[in-house]
Every structure is written in structure tokens, then in C-alpha cells.
XYZ file of C-alpha atoms in Angstrom:
182
model
C -0.575 0.117 0.483
C 1.418 3.910 -0.787
C 0.840 5.532 2.222
C 2.628 7.639 4.879
C 0.268 5.074 7.923
C 1.534 1.907 6.024
C 4.973 3.085 5.559
C 5.939 3.841 9.132
C 4.311 0.802 10.920
C 6.026 -2.122 8.684
C 8.560 0.736 9.476
C 8.076 0.136 13.556
C 7.030 -3.220 13.234
C 10.543 -4.234 11.305
C 12.446 -2.323 14.563
C 10.198 -3.771 16.992
C 11.795 -6.535 15.249
C 15.225 -6.080 16.251
C 13.947 -5.014 19.793
C 13.278 -8.389 20.821
C 16.197 -9.435 19.147
C 18.081 -7.556 21.911
C 15.795 -8.068 24.813
C 14.749 -11.624 23.885
C 15.762 -13.766 21.454
C 19.898 -12.157 21.135
C 22.689 -14.502 22.252
C 23.607 -11.401 24.824
C 20.201 -9.190 26.807
C 20.775 -5.978 26.159
C 18.529 -4.066 27.427
C 20.012 -0.703 26.013
C 19.591 -1.371 22.223
C 16.404 -3.113 23.374
C 14.786 0.662 24.499
C 17.072 2.553 22.130
C 14.593 0.479 18.931
C 11.558 0.999 20.879
C 11.865 4.449 20.632
C 12.100 4.393 17.793
C 8.831 1.490 17.607
C 7.083 5.167 19.225
C 8.678 7.490 16.667
C 7.376 5.543 13.823
C 3.788 5.163 15.939
C 3.907 8.663 16.263
C 5.075 9.912 12.436
C 1.724 7.784 11.479
C -0.176 9.365 13.995
C 1.050 13.046 13.188
C 0.203 12.061 9.060
C -3.049 10.864 9.238
C -4.641 13.449 11.180
C -6.182 15.639 9.825
C -6.838 17.887 12.121
C -3.358 21.067 10.750
C -3.654 22.683 14.930
C -4.274 19.892 16.555
C -1.102 18.327 14.398
C 1.033 21.200 15.490
C -0.226 21.268 19.287
C 0.617 17.457 19.254
C 3.831 18.069 17.325
C 5.117 20.746 19.950
C 3.340 19.259 22.613
C 5.654 16.069 22.252
C 9.247 17.706 21.984
C 8.182 19.850 24.800
C 6.243 17.181 26.786
C 9.350 14.353 26.327
C 12.134 16.849 26.323
C 10.618 17.097 30.586
C 10.057 13.423 31.058
C 14.002 13.120 30.330
C 14.818 15.982 32.725
C 11.319 14.250 35.583
C 13.505 11.384 35.193
C 17.163 12.780 36.204
C 15.640 14.700 39.281
C 13.567 11.708 40.666
C 16.361 9.276 39.843
C 19.323 11.498 40.470
C 22.241 9.472 40.470
C 20.785 6.245 39.230
C 20.244 7.275 36.214
C 21.168 6.326 33.086
C 20.938 5.863 29.294
C 18.437 2.650 29.869
C 16.232 4.680 32.768
C 16.373 8.372 30.006
C 15.662 5.840 26.907
C 13.004 2.968 28.746
C 11.225 6.269 30.554
C 11.243 8.147 26.544
C 9.655 5.502 25.113
C 7.190 4.451 27.890
C 5.654 7.965 27.141
C 5.497 8.598 24.436
C 3.438 4.663 23.967
C 1.205 6.549 26.393
C 1.155 9.879 24.644
C 0.576 7.153 20.404
C -2.388 6.032 22.773
C -4.001 8.565 23.920
C -3.518 10.340 20.672
C -5.223 7.372 19.023
C -8.136 7.759 20.880
C -8.550 10.900 19.900
C -8.090 10.618 16.629
C -10.251 7.465 16.289
C -12.813 9.546 18.128
C -12.292 5.813 19.887
C -11.103 2.720 20.232
C -9.783 1.339 16.818
C -7.580 -1.993 15.753
C -4.440 0.678 16.340
C -5.388 2.014 19.636
C -5.872 -1.619 21.112
C -3.031 -3.094 20.248
C -1.032 -0.156 21.371
C -2.991 -0.253 24.565
C -1.890 -4.613 24.724
C 1.711 -2.762 24.368
C 1.360 -0.351 27.287
C 0.122 -3.270 29.479
C 2.596 -5.259 28.168
C 5.571 -2.867 29.526
C 3.524 -1.393 32.704
C 4.681 -5.309 33.666
C 8.363 -5.353 32.471
C 8.381 -2.058 33.865
C 7.857 -2.985 37.253
C 9.550 -5.738 37.341
C 13.192 -4.320 36.943
C 11.668 -0.445 38.493
C 12.952 -1.510 41.895
C 16.649 -1.466 40.543
C 15.736 2.557 40.383
C 13.964 3.598 42.826
C 11.956 2.526 46.147
C 8.838 1.263 45.422
C 7.284 -0.270 48.338
C 6.223 -3.911 48.917
C 2.745 -3.902 48.417
C 0.885 -6.975 47.766
C -0.303 -4.627 44.664
C 3.145 -4.108 44.025
C 4.702 -7.543 44.690
C 1.678 -8.759 41.835
C 2.907 -5.912 39.645
C 6.465 -7.221 39.706
C 5.626 -10.525 40.077
C 2.911 -11.843 38.738
C 3.231 -15.755 39.049
C 3.463 -16.432 34.698
C 5.283 -14.342 32.648
C 1.474 -12.491 31.605
C 3.509 -9.752 29.260
C 3.302 -12.083 26.989
C 0.124 -12.265 27.298
C -0.005 -8.563 26.244
C 2.896 -8.051 23.615
C 1.278 -10.930 21.116
C -1.985 -9.579 20.587
C -0.942 -6.170 20.664
C 1.867 -6.589 18.102
C -1.193 -8.660 15.606
C -3.359 -5.580 16.342
C -1.146 -3.198 15.455
C 0.104 -5.050 11.883
C -4.005 -5.529 12.275
C -4.434 -2.484 12.491
C -4.139 -1.011 8.289
C -6.245 -3.673 7.246
C -9.237 -2.314 6.678
C -7.387 0.588 4.884
C -6.458 -2.168 2.053
C -9.805 -3.897 2.136
C -12.634 -0.984 1.967
C -9.374 0.429 -0.657
C -10.468 -2.874 -2.992
C -14.285 -2.593 -2.437
């Protein structure tokens, strides 16, 4: 398909494969490279959303707001973590913040729930559990039952949401292709 949505989604999926290689398939578990790749994934999904948005005013606010907010999130990460800040924590917060912003914007642009929105929602839930499993190496999150469940739910809950997220994100272009054929 010759569309920016198709190109940016394919690039996002390609970079997802790269991130997965570093985080799950490679011989050397490399979280930093995985987060760098996942950061690009969210940039590509942002570009998809940006170019799909027909509201020029909202596009302008989205672009400048995202840049300013991303910078603020990185600064806040440095302030909160202090001496514990590292490249991994910066890329992880940049990535997750942009994932949440993409999720938010996808709901606004679709005026409700879309296949793309559901894919991003599953992606965000997956990474919520992954984030809680490693966050205690950066900050004290307490030891409540909820925190313990989020850190270790007893099974690999991340995969329960990750696989559907990638399937839904891939399928999110399908309705456009079908509509064009009819």
C-alpha cells in the first residue's frame, strides 16, 4: 500500500523485531539497545498518527507538545533518579511516555476505540508489567501486594499482552486495504 500509515507501521514493526532480538532472542541480553529500538518504534507510530491527523491545529499542538513533554519527562527522570539515572532509564521513560502519548492520541483521532488503539493499549499493559519487574533497581516502590503482583504476577503476563499488541498493530492497516478494494 502506498501510504504514510503503511510505511510508518512497517518501519515500527521492523524496529520491533530489532528490539525483540536484543531483549529476547540474542545471545547477549541488551536492554539498552532494545529500548533504543523501541523508542524508534514509538517515533514511527507517532509519525503515523501525525500524518493521519487531518486537523492541522491539532497536528501542530501534537508535534510541539510531544517535543516539549518528552524533554520534560527526560528532565524529570534525571531529577527523580538522581545518581541512579542511566541511559537505560532515560530511553525507557522516553519510550513509555511516547507509547502512552501515542495511545492517548490514537483514541482522540479515532474518536473512540480502533484496532490501532487496542494494539497500543495491549503494548502499554505489557510494558507496565515489564517496567514494574525492573523499577525497583532504580527507585523504592514499596512492598504492597499490588506492587508485588505487578513485579511478579506468577506467570509471564507480559507475553499475554505483547503478542496480541503486535497482531493488532499489524492488522490496524487491514481495514484501509479492504476498503480500497471495494
